[in-house]
Short mmCIF file of C-alpha atoms and ligand atoms in Angstrom, two decimals:
data_model
loop_
_atom_site.label_atom_id
_atom_site.label_comp_id
_atom_site.label_asym_id
_atom_site.label_seq_id
_atom_site.Cartn_x
_atom_site.Cartn_y
_atom_site.Cartn_z
CA UNK A 36 -175.24 -97.63 99.28
CA UNK A 37 -171.48 -97.09 98.33
CA UNK A 38 -170.60 -93.65 96.56
CA UNK A 39 -169.10 -94.56 93.38
CA UNK A 40 -167.17 -91.52 91.82
CA UNK A 41 -166.13 -92.15 88.04
CA UNK A 42 -163.10 -90.22 86.62
CA UNK A 43 -163.07 -89.68 82.84
CA UNK A 44 -161.08 -87.93 80.24
CA UNK A 45 -162.92 -88.77 76.75
CA UNK A 46 -165.59 -90.33 75.09
CA UNK A 47 -167.05 -92.31 78.12
CA UNK A 48 -168.19 -95.30 76.72
CA UNK A 49 -167.05 -97.30 79.76
CA UNK A 50 -169.06 -94.56 81.89
CA UNK A 51 -172.16 -95.28 79.62
CA UNK A 52 -171.71 -99.07 80.32
CA UNK A 53 -171.75 -98.22 84.05
CA UNK A 54 -174.89 -96.08 83.95
CA UNK A 55 -176.74 -98.67 81.86
CA UNK A 56 -175.80 -101.44 84.13
CA UNK A 57 -176.77 -99.26 87.13
CA UNK A 58 -180.33 -98.43 85.39
CA UNK A 59 -180.74 -102.20 84.87
CA UNK A 60 -180.21 -102.97 88.65
CA UNK A 61 -176.96 -104.61 88.22
CA UNK A 62 -174.68 -102.66 90.16
CA UNK A 63 -175.75 -104.02 93.62
CA UNK A 64 -174.78 -101.92 96.91
CA UNK A 65 -173.60 -98.95 94.92
CA UNK A 66 -174.70 -95.74 92.84
CA UNK A 67 -172.71 -93.27 90.70
CA UNK A 68 -172.83 -90.10 92.78
CA UNK A 69 -170.40 -88.00 90.69
CA UNK A 70 -168.31 -87.79 87.45
CA UNK A 71 -165.00 -85.96 87.43
CA UNK A 72 -163.40 -85.12 84.11
CA UNK A 73 -159.83 -84.01 83.28
CA UNK A 74 -161.07 -82.15 80.30
CA UNK A 75 -163.95 -79.56 80.06
CA UNK A 76 -165.01 -80.93 76.46
CA UNK A 77 -164.95 -84.80 77.24
CA UNK A 78 -168.16 -86.18 75.72
CA UNK A 79 -168.42 -88.26 78.83
CA UNK A 80 -169.46 -85.12 80.66
CA UNK A 81 -172.64 -85.27 78.36
CA UNK A 82 -173.36 -88.76 79.01
CA UNK A 83 -173.28 -88.04 82.87
CA UNK A 84 -175.68 -84.84 82.40
CA UNK A 85 -178.01 -87.08 80.33
CA UNK A 86 -178.25 -89.37 83.23
CA UNK A 87 -178.62 -86.60 85.84
CA UNK A 88 -175.38 -87.31 87.57
CA UNK A 89 -173.33 -84.44 88.98
CA UNK A 90 -170.23 -83.49 87.26
CA UNK A 91 -167.25 -81.69 88.14
CA UNK A 92 -164.38 -80.62 85.93
CA UNK A 93 -160.85 -80.65 87.31
CA UNK A 94 -158.72 -79.52 84.23
CA UNK A 95 -155.29 -81.27 83.92
CA UNK A 96 -154.00 -78.50 81.95
CA UNK A 97 -154.65 -75.99 84.95
CA UNK A 98 -151.97 -77.99 86.96
CA UNK A 99 -148.30 -77.82 86.46
CA UNK A 100 -147.35 -81.14 87.81
CA UNK A 101 -148.90 -84.38 88.38
CA UNK A 102 -148.65 -84.01 92.25
CA UNK A 103 -150.16 -80.77 92.13
CA UNK A 104 -153.02 -82.37 89.99
CA UNK A 105 -153.42 -85.15 92.10
CA UNK A 106 -153.77 -83.03 95.12
CA UNK A 107 -156.74 -81.12 93.55
CA UNK A 108 -158.40 -84.63 92.50
CA UNK A 109 -158.03 -85.86 96.14
CA UNK A 110 -159.78 -82.88 97.49
CA UNK A 111 -162.61 -83.30 95.07
CA UNK A 112 -162.85 -87.12 96.14
CA UNK A 113 -162.89 -86.39 99.82
CA UNK A 114 -165.60 -83.60 99.18
CA UNK A 115 -167.83 -86.27 97.28
CA UNK A 116 -167.36 -88.90 100.07
CA UNK A 117 -166.12 -91.48 97.52
CA UNK A 118 -166.32 -95.08 98.47
CA UNK A 119 -165.15 -96.32 95.14
CA UNK A 120 -163.29 -94.61 92.35
CA UNK A 121 -163.43 -95.94 88.86
CA UNK A 122 -160.90 -94.72 86.24
CA UNK A 123 -163.03 -95.04 83.10
CA UNK A 124 -160.74 -93.93 80.42
CA UNK A 125 -158.99 -91.47 82.44
CA UNK A 126 -155.82 -90.41 80.85
CA UNK A 127 -153.82 -89.07 83.63
CA UNK A 128 -151.62 -91.16 86.06
CA UNK A 129 -152.65 -90.50 89.70
CA UNK A 130 -149.77 -89.68 92.23
CA UNK A 131 -149.42 -91.77 95.44
CA UNK A 132 -151.16 -88.89 97.41
CA UNK A 133 -154.54 -90.38 95.99
CA UNK A 134 -153.41 -94.17 95.82
CA UNK A 135 -152.38 -94.22 99.35
CA UNK A 136 -155.59 -92.40 100.35
CA UNK A 137 -157.77 -95.25 98.84
CA UNK A 138 -155.94 -98.58 99.02
CA UNK A 139 -157.99 -101.18 97.06
CA UNK A 140 -160.68 -98.52 96.54
CA UNK A 141 -159.74 -97.40 93.03
CA UNK A 142 -160.49 -99.47 90.04
CA UNK A 143 -158.99 -98.99 86.52
CA UNK A 144 -160.21 -100.58 83.22
CA UNK A 145 -156.76 -101.36 81.03
CA UNK A 146 -157.34 -102.26 77.36
CA UNK A 147 -154.89 -105.26 77.22
CA UNK A 148 -153.89 -108.37 79.02
CA UNK A 149 -151.87 -107.01 82.10
CA UNK A 150 -148.82 -107.54 82.40
CA UNK A 151 -148.50 -107.17 78.74
CA UNK A 152 -148.85 -103.84 76.97
CA UNK A 153 -149.32 -101.67 79.96
CA UNK A 154 -147.37 -99.22 82.09
CA UNK A 155 -146.53 -95.67 81.25
CA UNK A 156 -147.23 -94.60 77.67
CA UNK A 157 -149.55 -97.58 77.02
CA UNK A 158 -153.16 -95.92 76.89
CA UNK A 159 -155.96 -95.71 74.19
CA UNK A 160 -155.10 -96.58 70.68
CA UNK A 161 -151.51 -96.87 71.61
CA UNK A 162 -152.03 -100.06 73.27
CA UNK A 163 -153.93 -101.83 70.40
CA UNK A 164 -151.09 -100.38 67.96
CA UNK A 165 -148.54 -102.05 69.82
CA UNK A 166 -150.49 -105.34 70.29
CA UNK A 167 -150.82 -105.31 66.41
CA UNK A 168 -146.89 -104.30 65.96
CA UNK A 169 -146.04 -107.22 68.19
CA UNK A 170 -148.23 -109.65 66.40
CA UNK A 171 -149.73 -111.50 69.43
CA UNK A 172 -152.93 -113.65 68.70
CA UNK A 173 -155.08 -112.79 71.67
CA UNK A 174 -155.66 -109.53 73.61
CA UNK A 175 -158.45 -108.24 75.88
CA UNK A 176 -158.82 -106.17 78.84
CA UNK A 177 -158.00 -105.99 82.42
CA UNK A 178 -159.92 -104.70 85.43
CA UNK A 179 -157.65 -104.04 88.49
CA UNK A 180 -157.16 -101.96 91.42
CA UNK A 181 -154.71 -99.00 91.15
CA UNK A 182 -151.80 -98.66 93.28
CA UNK A 183 -148.63 -96.53 93.26
CA UNK A 184 -147.29 -98.13 90.01
CA UNK A 185 -149.00 -97.67 86.63
CA UNK A 186 -151.11 -100.71 85.77
CA UNK A 187 -149.41 -102.85 88.59
CA UNK A 188 -152.27 -103.24 91.04
CA UNK A 189 -154.10 -106.58 92.02
CA UNK A 190 -156.13 -107.92 88.95
CA UNK A 191 -159.81 -108.44 89.56
CA UNK A 192 -161.03 -109.75 86.04
CA UNK A 193 -159.79 -110.40 82.69
CA UNK A 194 -161.33 -111.24 79.48
CA UNK A 195 -159.93 -111.91 75.93
CA UNK A 196 -160.67 -111.58 72.37
CA UNK A 197 -159.03 -113.02 69.19
CA UNK A 198 -156.58 -110.76 67.21
CA UNK A 199 -157.50 -111.02 63.59
CA UNK A 200 -154.90 -110.91 60.56
CA UNK A 201 -156.57 -107.53 59.08
CA UNK A 202 -157.17 -105.80 62.46
CA UNK A 203 -156.78 -102.14 62.87
CA UNK A 204 -155.93 -100.55 66.24
CA UNK A 205 -159.60 -99.06 65.97
CA UNK A 206 -161.27 -102.35 65.13
CA UNK A 207 -159.37 -104.12 67.68
CA UNK A 208 -160.14 -101.57 70.30
CA UNK A 209 -164.02 -101.73 69.53
CA UNK A 210 -163.83 -105.63 69.62
CA UNK A 211 -162.20 -105.41 73.22
CA UNK A 212 -164.62 -102.64 74.32
CA UNK A 213 -167.85 -104.54 73.41
CA UNK A 214 -166.78 -107.81 74.33
CA UNK A 215 -164.77 -107.18 77.32
CA UNK A 216 -164.63 -103.66 78.92
CA UNK A 217 -168.40 -102.76 78.83
CA UNK A 218 -169.15 -106.24 80.58
CA UNK A 219 -166.41 -106.61 83.00
CA UNK A 220 -166.19 -102.99 84.37
CA UNK A 221 -169.76 -102.91 85.40
CA UNK A 222 -169.32 -106.59 86.92
CA UNK A 223 -166.20 -105.69 88.88
CA UNK A 224 -167.96 -102.49 90.36
CA UNK A 225 -170.84 -104.55 91.64
CA UNK A 226 -168.52 -107.21 93.15
CA UNK A 227 -166.74 -104.40 94.98
CA UNK A 228 -169.91 -102.72 96.07
CA UNK A 229 -171.31 -106.23 97.24
CA UNK A 230 -168.08 -106.76 99.27
CA UNK A 231 -167.30 -109.87 97.25
CA UNK A 232 -163.56 -109.15 96.63
CA UNK A 233 -160.92 -110.28 99.15
CA UNK A 234 -157.32 -109.24 99.05
CA UNK A 235 -154.96 -111.95 100.02
CA UNK A 236 -150.89 -111.30 99.83
CA UNK A 237 -151.54 -108.42 97.50
CA UNK A 238 -153.87 -110.36 95.12
CA UNK A 239 -157.50 -109.84 94.58
CA UNK A 240 -160.01 -112.87 94.69
CA UNK A 241 -163.70 -112.58 93.67
CA UNK A 242 -165.82 -114.66 96.17
CA UNK A 243 -167.99 -117.28 94.71
C1 GAR B 378 -160.93 -97.56 77.01
O1 GAR B 378 -160.58 -98.59 75.94
C2 GAR B 378 -160.13 -97.79 78.27
O2 GAR B 378 -159.86 -99.14 78.50
C3 GAR B 378 -158.74 -96.92 77.61
O3 GAR B 378 -159.31 -95.97 77.13
C4 GAR B 378 -160.61 -96.04 76.55
C5 GAR B 378 -161.32 -95.16 76.98
O4 GAR B 378 -162.89 -95.27 76.21
N1 GAR B 378 -157.98 -96.80 79.08
C6 GAR B 378 -156.77 -96.54 78.97
O5 GAR B 378 -155.93 -96.80 78.08
C7 GAR B 378 -156.04 -96.38 80.40
N2 GAR B 378 -154.78 -96.55 80.29
P1 GAR B 378 -164.05 -94.49 77.02
O6 GAR B 378 -163.64 -93.18 77.35
O7 GAR B 378 -164.97 -94.66 75.66
O8 GAR B 378 -164.36 -95.17 77.98
#
């Protein structure tokens, strides 16, 4: 069984989707062993406690730089014997001390179709606002490995939704979460834990 450590910062609906999938027996070969939050008041921590999953808070505000914070996260990941790290609404970009220690072992969910609307500054509702401002007709979410560049690691799964004329950022976010994120994140996590993702030339392929 692989040890899955989930990193969160906010509401934790993606963490909930992972917990529910695990309870349904849909995460084959892995179990969530710890939830680490960058904020002490993240609602995601309540969800973890409710599911009897150990929690750790590593507050971003207590660390003066991204490097310094990433070192604290790395120490905790090593302590937890993490086999897979899932960034589920984790709002801090991790320094290369973490990404180098866990190549192709960190999975992120990004709420747009990478390579569009991604990179530094594109997170949460800002992404959906940018999508609506541009006027694209299709958006979605991307599940990808994390490397040293923001939102640039190998793509594992993507799913799409229609953008509607009268969408608000909140409505679009909800549609993408319900139809894509909450389904594809647990699926990608299970594929990883079943060793069904192969890397070739820096790209990820799901074995069928
Ligand atoms: C999700 O939409 C996730 O894709 C996004 O934040 C939300 C977190 O929701 N992540 C990013 O923007 C990361 N760049 P949650 O806390 O309810 O899972």
